[in-house]
mmCIF file with all atom_site columns, C-alpha atoms in Angstrom:
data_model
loop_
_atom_site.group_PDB
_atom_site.id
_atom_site.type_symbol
_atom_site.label_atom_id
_atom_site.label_alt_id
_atom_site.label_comp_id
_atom_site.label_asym_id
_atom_site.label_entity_id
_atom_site.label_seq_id
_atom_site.pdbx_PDB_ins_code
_atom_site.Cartn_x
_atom_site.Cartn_y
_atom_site.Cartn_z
_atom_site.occupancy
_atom_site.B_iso_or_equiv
_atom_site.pdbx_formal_charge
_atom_site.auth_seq_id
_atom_site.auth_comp_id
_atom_site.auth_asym_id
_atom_site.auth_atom_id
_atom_site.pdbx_PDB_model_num
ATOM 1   C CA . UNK A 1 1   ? 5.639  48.059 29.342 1.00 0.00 ? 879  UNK A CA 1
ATOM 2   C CA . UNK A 1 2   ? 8.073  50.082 27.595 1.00 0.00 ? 880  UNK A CA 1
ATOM 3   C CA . UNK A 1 3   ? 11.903 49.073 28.739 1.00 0.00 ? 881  UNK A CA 1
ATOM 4   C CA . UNK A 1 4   ? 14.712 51.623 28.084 1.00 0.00 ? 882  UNK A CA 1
ATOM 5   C CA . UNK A 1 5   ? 16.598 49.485 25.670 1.00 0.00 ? 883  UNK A CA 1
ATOM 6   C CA . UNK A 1 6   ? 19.930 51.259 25.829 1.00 0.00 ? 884  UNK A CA 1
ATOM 7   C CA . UNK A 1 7   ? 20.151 51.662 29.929 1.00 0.00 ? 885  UNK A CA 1
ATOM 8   C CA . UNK A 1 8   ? 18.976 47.696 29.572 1.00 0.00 ? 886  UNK A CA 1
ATOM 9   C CA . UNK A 1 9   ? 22.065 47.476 26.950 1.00 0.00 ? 887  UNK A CA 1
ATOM 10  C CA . UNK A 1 10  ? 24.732 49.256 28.645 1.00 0.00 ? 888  UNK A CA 1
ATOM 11  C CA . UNK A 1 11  ? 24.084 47.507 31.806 1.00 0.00 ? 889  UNK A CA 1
ATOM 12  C CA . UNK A 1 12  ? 24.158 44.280 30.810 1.00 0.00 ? 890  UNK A CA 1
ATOM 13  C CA . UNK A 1 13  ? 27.769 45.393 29.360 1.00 0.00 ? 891  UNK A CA 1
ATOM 14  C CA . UNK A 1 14  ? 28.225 46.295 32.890 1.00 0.00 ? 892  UNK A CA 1
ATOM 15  C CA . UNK A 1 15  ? 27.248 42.947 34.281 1.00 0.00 ? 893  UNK A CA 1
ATOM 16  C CA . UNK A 1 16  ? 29.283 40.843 31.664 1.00 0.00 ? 894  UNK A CA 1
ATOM 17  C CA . UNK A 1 17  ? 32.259 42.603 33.043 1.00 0.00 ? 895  UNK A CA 1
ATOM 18  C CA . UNK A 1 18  ? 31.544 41.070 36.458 1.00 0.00 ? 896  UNK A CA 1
ATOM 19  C CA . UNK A 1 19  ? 34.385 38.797 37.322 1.00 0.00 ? 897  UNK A CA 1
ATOM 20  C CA . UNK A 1 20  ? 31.964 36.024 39.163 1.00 0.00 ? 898  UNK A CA 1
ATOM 21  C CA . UNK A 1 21  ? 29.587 34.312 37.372 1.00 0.00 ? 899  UNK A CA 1
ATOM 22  C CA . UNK A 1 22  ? 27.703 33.907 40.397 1.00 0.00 ? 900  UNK A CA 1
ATOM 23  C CA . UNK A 1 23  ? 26.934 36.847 40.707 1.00 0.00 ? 901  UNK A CA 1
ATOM 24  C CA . UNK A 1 24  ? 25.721 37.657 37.617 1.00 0.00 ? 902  UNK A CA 1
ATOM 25  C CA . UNK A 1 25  ? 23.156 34.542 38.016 1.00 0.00 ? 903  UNK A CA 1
ATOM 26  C CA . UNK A 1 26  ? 22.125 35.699 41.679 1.00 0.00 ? 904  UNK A CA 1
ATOM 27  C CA . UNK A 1 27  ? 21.678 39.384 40.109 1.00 0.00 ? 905  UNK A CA 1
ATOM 28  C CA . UNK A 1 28  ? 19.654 38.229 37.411 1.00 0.00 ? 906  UNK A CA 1
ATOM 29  C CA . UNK A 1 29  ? 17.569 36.096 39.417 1.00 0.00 ? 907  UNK A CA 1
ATOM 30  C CA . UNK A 1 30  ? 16.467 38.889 41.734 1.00 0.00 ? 908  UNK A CA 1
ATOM 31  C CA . UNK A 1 31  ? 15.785 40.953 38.455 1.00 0.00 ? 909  UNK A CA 1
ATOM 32  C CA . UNK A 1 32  ? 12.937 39.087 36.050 1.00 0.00 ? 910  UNK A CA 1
ATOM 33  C CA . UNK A 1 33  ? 13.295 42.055 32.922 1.00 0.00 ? 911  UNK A CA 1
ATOM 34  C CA . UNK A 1 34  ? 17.644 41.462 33.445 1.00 0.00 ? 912  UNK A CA 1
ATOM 35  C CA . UNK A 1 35  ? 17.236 37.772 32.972 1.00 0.00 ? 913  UNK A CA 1
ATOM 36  C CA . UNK A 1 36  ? 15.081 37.770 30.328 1.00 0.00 ? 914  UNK A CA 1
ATOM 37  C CA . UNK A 1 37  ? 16.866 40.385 28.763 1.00 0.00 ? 915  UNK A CA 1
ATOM 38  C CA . UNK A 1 38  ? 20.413 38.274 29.557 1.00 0.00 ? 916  UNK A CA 1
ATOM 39  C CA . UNK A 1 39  ? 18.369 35.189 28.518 1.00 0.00 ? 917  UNK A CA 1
ATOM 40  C CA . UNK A 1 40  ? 18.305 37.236 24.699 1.00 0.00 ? 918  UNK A CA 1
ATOM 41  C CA . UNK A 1 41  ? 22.053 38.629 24.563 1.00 0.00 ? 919  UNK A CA 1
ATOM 42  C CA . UNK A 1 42  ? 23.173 35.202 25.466 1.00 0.00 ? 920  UNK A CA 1
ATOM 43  C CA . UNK A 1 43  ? 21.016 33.311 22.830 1.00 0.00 ? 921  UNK A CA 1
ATOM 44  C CA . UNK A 1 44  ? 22.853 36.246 20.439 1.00 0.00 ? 922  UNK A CA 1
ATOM 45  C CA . UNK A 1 45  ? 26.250 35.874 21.388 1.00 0.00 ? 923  UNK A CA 1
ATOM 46  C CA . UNK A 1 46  ? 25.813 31.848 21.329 1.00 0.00 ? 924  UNK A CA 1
ATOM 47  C CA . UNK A 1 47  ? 24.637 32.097 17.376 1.00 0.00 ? 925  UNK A CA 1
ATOM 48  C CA . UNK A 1 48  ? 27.256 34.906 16.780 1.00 0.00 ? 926  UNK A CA 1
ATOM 49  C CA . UNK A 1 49  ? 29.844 32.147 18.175 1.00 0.00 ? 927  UNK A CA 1
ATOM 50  C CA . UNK A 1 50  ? 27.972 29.699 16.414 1.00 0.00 ? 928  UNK A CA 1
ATOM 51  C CA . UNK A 1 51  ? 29.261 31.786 12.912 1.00 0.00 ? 929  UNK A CA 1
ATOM 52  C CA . UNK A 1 52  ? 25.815 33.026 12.273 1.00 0.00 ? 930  UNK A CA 1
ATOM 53  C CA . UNK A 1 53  ? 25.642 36.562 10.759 1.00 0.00 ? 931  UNK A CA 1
ATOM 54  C CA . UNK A 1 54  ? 24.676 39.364 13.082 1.00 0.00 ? 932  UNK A CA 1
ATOM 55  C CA . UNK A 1 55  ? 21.399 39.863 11.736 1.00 0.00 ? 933  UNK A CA 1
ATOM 56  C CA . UNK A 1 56  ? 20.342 35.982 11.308 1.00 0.00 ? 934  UNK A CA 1
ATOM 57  C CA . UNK A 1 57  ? 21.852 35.582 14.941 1.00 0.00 ? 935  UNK A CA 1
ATOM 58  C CA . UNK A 1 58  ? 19.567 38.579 16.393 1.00 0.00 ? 936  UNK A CA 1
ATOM 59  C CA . UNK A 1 59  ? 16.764 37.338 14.318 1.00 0.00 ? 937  UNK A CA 1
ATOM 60  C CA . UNK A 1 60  ? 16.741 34.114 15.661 1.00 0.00 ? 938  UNK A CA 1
ATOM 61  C CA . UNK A 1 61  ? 17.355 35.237 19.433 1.00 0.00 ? 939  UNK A CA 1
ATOM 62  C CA . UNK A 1 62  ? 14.968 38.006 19.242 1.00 0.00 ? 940  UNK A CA 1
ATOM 63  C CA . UNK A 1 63  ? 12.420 34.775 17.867 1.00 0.00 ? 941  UNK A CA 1
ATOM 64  C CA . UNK A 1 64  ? 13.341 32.498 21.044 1.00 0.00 ? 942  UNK A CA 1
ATOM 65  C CA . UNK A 1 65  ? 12.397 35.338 23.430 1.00 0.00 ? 943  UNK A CA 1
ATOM 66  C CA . UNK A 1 66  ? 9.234  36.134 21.534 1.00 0.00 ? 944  UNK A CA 1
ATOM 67  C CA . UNK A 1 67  ? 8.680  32.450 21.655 1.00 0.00 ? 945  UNK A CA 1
ATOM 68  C CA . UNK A 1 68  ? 9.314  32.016 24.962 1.00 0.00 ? 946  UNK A CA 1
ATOM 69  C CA . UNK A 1 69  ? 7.419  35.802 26.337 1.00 0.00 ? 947  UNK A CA 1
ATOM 70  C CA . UNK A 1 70  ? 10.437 37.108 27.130 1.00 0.00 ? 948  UNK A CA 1
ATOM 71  C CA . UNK A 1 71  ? 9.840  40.528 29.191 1.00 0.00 ? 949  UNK A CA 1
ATOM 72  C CA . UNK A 1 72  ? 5.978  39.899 29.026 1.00 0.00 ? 950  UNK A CA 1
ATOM 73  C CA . UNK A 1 73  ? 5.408  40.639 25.176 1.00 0.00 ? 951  UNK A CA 1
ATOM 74  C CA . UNK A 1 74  ? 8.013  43.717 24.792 1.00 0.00 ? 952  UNK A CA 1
ATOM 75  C CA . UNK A 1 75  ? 9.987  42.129 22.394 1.00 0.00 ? 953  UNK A CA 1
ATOM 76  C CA . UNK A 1 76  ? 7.190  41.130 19.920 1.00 0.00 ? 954  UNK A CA 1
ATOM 77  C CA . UNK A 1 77  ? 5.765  44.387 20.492 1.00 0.00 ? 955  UNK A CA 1
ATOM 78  C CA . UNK A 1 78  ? 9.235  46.272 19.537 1.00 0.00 ? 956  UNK A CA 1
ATOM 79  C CA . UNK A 1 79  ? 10.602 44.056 17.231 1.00 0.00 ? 957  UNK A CA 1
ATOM 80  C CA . UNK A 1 80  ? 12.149 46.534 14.734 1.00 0.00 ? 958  UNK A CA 1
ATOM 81  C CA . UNK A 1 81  ? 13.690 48.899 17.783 1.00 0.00 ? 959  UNK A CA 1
ATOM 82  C CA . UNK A 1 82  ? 15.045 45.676 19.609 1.00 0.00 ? 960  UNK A CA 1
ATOM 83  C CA . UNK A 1 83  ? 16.482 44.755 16.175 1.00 0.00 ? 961  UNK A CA 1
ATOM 84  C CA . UNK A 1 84  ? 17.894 48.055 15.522 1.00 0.00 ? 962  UNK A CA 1
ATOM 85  C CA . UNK A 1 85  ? 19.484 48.750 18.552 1.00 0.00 ? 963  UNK A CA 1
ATOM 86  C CA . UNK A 1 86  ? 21.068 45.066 18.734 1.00 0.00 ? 964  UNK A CA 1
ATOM 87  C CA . UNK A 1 87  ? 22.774 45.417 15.325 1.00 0.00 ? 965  UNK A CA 1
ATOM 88  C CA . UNK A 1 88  ? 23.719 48.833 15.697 1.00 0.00 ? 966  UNK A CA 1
ATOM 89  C CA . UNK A 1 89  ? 24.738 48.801 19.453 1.00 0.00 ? 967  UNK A CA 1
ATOM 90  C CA . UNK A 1 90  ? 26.519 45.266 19.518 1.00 0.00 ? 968  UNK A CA 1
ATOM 91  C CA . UNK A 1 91  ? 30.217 45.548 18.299 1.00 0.00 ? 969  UNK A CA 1
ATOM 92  C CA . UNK A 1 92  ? 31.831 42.056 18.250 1.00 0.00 ? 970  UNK A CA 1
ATOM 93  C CA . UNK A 1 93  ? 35.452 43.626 17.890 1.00 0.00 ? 971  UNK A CA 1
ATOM 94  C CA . UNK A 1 94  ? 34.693 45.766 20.850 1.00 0.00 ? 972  UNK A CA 1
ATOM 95  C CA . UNK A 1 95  ? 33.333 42.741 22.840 1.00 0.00 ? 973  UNK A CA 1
ATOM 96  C CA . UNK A 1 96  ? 36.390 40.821 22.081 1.00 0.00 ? 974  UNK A CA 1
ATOM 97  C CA . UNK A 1 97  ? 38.437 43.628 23.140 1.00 0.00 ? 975  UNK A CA 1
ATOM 98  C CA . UNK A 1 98  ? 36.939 44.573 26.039 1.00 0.00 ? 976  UNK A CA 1
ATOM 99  C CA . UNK A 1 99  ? 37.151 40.549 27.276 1.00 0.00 ? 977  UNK A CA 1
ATOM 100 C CA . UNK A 1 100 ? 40.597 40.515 26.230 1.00 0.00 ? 978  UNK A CA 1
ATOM 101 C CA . UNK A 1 101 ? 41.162 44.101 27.993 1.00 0.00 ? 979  UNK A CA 1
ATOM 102 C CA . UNK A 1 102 ? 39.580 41.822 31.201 1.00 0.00 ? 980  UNK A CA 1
ATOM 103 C CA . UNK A 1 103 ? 41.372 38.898 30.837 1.00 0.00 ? 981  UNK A CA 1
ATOM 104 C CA . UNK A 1 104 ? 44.524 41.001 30.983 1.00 0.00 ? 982  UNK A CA 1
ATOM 105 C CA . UNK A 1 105 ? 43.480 42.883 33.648 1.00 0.00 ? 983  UNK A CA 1
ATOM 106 C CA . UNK A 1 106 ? 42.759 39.990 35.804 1.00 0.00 ? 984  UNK A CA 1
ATOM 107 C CA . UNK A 1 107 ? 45.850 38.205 34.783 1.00 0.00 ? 985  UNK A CA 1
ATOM 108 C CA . UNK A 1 108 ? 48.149 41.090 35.766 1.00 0.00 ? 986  UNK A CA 1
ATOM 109 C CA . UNK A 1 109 ? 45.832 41.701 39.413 1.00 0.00 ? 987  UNK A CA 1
ATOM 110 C CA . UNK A 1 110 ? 47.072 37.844 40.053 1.00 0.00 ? 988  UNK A CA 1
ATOM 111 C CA . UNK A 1 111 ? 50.093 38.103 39.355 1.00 0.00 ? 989  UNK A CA 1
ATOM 112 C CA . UNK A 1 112 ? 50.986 41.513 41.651 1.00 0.00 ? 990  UNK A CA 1
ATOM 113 C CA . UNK A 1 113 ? 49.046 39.890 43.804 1.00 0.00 ? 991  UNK A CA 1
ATOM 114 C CA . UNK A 1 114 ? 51.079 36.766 43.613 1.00 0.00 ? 992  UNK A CA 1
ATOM 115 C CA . UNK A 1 115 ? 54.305 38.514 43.403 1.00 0.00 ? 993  UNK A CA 1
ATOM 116 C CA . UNK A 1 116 ? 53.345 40.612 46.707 1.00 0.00 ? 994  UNK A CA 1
ATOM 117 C CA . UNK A 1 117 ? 53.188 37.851 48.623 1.00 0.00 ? 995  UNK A CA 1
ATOM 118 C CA . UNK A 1 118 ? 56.285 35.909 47.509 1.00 0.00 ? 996  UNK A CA 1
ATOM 119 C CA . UNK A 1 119 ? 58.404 39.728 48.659 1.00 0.00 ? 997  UNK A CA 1
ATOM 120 C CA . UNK A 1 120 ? 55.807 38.938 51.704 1.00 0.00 ? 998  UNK A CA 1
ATOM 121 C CA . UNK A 1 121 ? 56.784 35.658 52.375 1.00 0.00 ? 999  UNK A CA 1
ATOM 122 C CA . UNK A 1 122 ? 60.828 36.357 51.542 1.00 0.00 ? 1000 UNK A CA 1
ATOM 123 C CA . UNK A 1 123 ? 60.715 39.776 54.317 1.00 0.00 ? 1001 UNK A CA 1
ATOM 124 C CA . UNK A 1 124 ? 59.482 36.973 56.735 1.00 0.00 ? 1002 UNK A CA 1
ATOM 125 C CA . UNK A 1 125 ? 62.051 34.614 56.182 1.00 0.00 ? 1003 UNK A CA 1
ATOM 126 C CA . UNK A 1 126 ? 65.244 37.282 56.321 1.00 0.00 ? 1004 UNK A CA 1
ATOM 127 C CA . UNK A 1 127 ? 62.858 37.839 59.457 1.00 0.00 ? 1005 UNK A CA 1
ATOM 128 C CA . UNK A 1 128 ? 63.110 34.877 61.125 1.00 0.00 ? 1006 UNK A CA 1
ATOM 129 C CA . UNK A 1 129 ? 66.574 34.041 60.005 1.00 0.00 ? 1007 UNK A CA 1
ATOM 130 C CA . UNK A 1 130 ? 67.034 37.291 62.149 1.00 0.00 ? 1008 UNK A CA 1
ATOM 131 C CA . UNK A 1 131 ? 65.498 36.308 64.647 1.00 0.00 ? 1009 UNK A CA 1
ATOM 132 C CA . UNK A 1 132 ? 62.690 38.685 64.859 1.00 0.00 ? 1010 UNK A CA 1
ATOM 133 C CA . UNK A 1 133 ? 59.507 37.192 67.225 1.00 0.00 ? 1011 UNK A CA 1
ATOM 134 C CA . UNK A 1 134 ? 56.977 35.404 65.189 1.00 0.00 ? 1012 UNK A CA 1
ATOM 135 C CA . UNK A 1 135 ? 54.497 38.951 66.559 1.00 0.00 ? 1013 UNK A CA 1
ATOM 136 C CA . UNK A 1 136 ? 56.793 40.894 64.876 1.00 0.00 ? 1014 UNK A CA 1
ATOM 137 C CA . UNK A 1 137 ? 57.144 39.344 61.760 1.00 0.00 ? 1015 UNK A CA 1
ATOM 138 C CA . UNK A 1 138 ? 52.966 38.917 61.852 1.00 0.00 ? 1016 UNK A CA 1
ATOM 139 C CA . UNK A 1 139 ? 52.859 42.713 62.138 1.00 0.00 ? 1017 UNK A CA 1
ATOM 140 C CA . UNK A 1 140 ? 55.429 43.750 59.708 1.00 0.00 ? 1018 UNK A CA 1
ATOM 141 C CA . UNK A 1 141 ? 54.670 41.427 57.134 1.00 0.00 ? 1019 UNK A CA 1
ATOM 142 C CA . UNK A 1 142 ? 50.682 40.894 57.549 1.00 0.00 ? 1020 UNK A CA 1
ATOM 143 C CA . UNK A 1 143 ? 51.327 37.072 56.804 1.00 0.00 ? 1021 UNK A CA 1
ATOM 144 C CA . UNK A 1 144 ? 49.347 34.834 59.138 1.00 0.00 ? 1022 UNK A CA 1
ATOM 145 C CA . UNK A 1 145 ? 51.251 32.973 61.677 1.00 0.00 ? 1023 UNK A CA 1
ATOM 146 C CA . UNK A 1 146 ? 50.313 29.845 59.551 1.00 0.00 ? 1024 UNK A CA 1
ATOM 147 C CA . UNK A 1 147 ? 52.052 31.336 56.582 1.00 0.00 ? 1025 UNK A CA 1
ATOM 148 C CA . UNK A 1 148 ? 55.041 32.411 58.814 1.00 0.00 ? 1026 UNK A CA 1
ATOM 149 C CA . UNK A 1 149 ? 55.078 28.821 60.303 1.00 0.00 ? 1027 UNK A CA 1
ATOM 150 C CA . UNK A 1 150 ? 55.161 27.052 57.063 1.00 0.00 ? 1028 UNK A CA 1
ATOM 151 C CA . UNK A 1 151 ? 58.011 29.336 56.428 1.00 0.00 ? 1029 UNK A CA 1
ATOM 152 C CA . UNK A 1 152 ? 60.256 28.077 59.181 1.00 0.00 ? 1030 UNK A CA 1
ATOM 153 C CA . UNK A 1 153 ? 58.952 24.201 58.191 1.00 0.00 ? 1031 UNK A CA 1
ATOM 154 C CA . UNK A 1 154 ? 59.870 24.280 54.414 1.00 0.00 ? 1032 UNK A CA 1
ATOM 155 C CA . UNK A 1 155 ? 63.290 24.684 53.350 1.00 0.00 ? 1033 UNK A CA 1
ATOM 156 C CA . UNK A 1 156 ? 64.379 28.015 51.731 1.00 0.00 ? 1034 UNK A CA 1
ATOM 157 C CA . UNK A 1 157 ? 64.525 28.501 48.219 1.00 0.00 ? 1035 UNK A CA 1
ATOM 158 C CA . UNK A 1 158 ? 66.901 30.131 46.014 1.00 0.00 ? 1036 UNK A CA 1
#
């Protein structure tokens, strides 16, 4: 069985930027050859966090998943290419950037999300202090009549 180490690689990149977890552990479980192969970047990353030095830490992974017949013998059997392509592919700085890049991303989603529905929430009080009909202020706003109600309950805020 001869895996195509770089589409293996660059997907795995892919599914690290996943924002649930979950899914990345449903994915792999449907896919054998993407959790072993996950099972071996994470055993990486953990000694590379761990302050071992690239090569020791893809030495040592790459001898856990020949230990443990990860992807049925292809790592024993391409040893030198797995190494190879793990040292010269893997870019810690990169990594780090790209989570931070995520992170940030993420962060600022949240908050226009969050900020979205406080001008939301504010439209539906000026609303109601209006007097618009709860329908109305449902339909302009696209706030739940829960939301709205909890408006009218809680005292305004300055």
């Amino acid at each position: 069985m001869r895996l195509p180490l770089r589409e293996a690689n660059e997907f795995v990149l892919y599914t690290n930027s996943m924002r649930s977890l979950c899914e990345r552990k449903t994915l792999q479980k449907k896919c054998k050859a993407l959790y072993a192969y996950c099972s071996y970047v994470n055993r990486v990353k953990q000694n590379l966090k761990a302050k071992m030095p690239a090569a020791n830490a893809v030495e040592e992974a790459l001898d856990y998943a020949i230990a443990e017949n990860l992807l049925e013998g292809y790592f024993k059997q391409q040893k030198m290419e797995v190494i190879n392509m793990s040292l010269t592919e893997f870019d810690q700085e990169q990594y780090d950037r790209n989570r931070r890049r995520d992170a940030y991303l993420d962060g600022r989603e949240e908050g226009e999300r969050s900020g979205i529905f406080i001008g939301k929430q504010e439209d539906a009080r000026n609303m109601l202090a209006d007097g618009l009909p709860l329908e109305k202020i449902v339909l302009y706003t696209g706030l739940s009549v829960e939301d709205i109600r909890a408006l009218e309950a809680a005292p305004a805020t300055v």
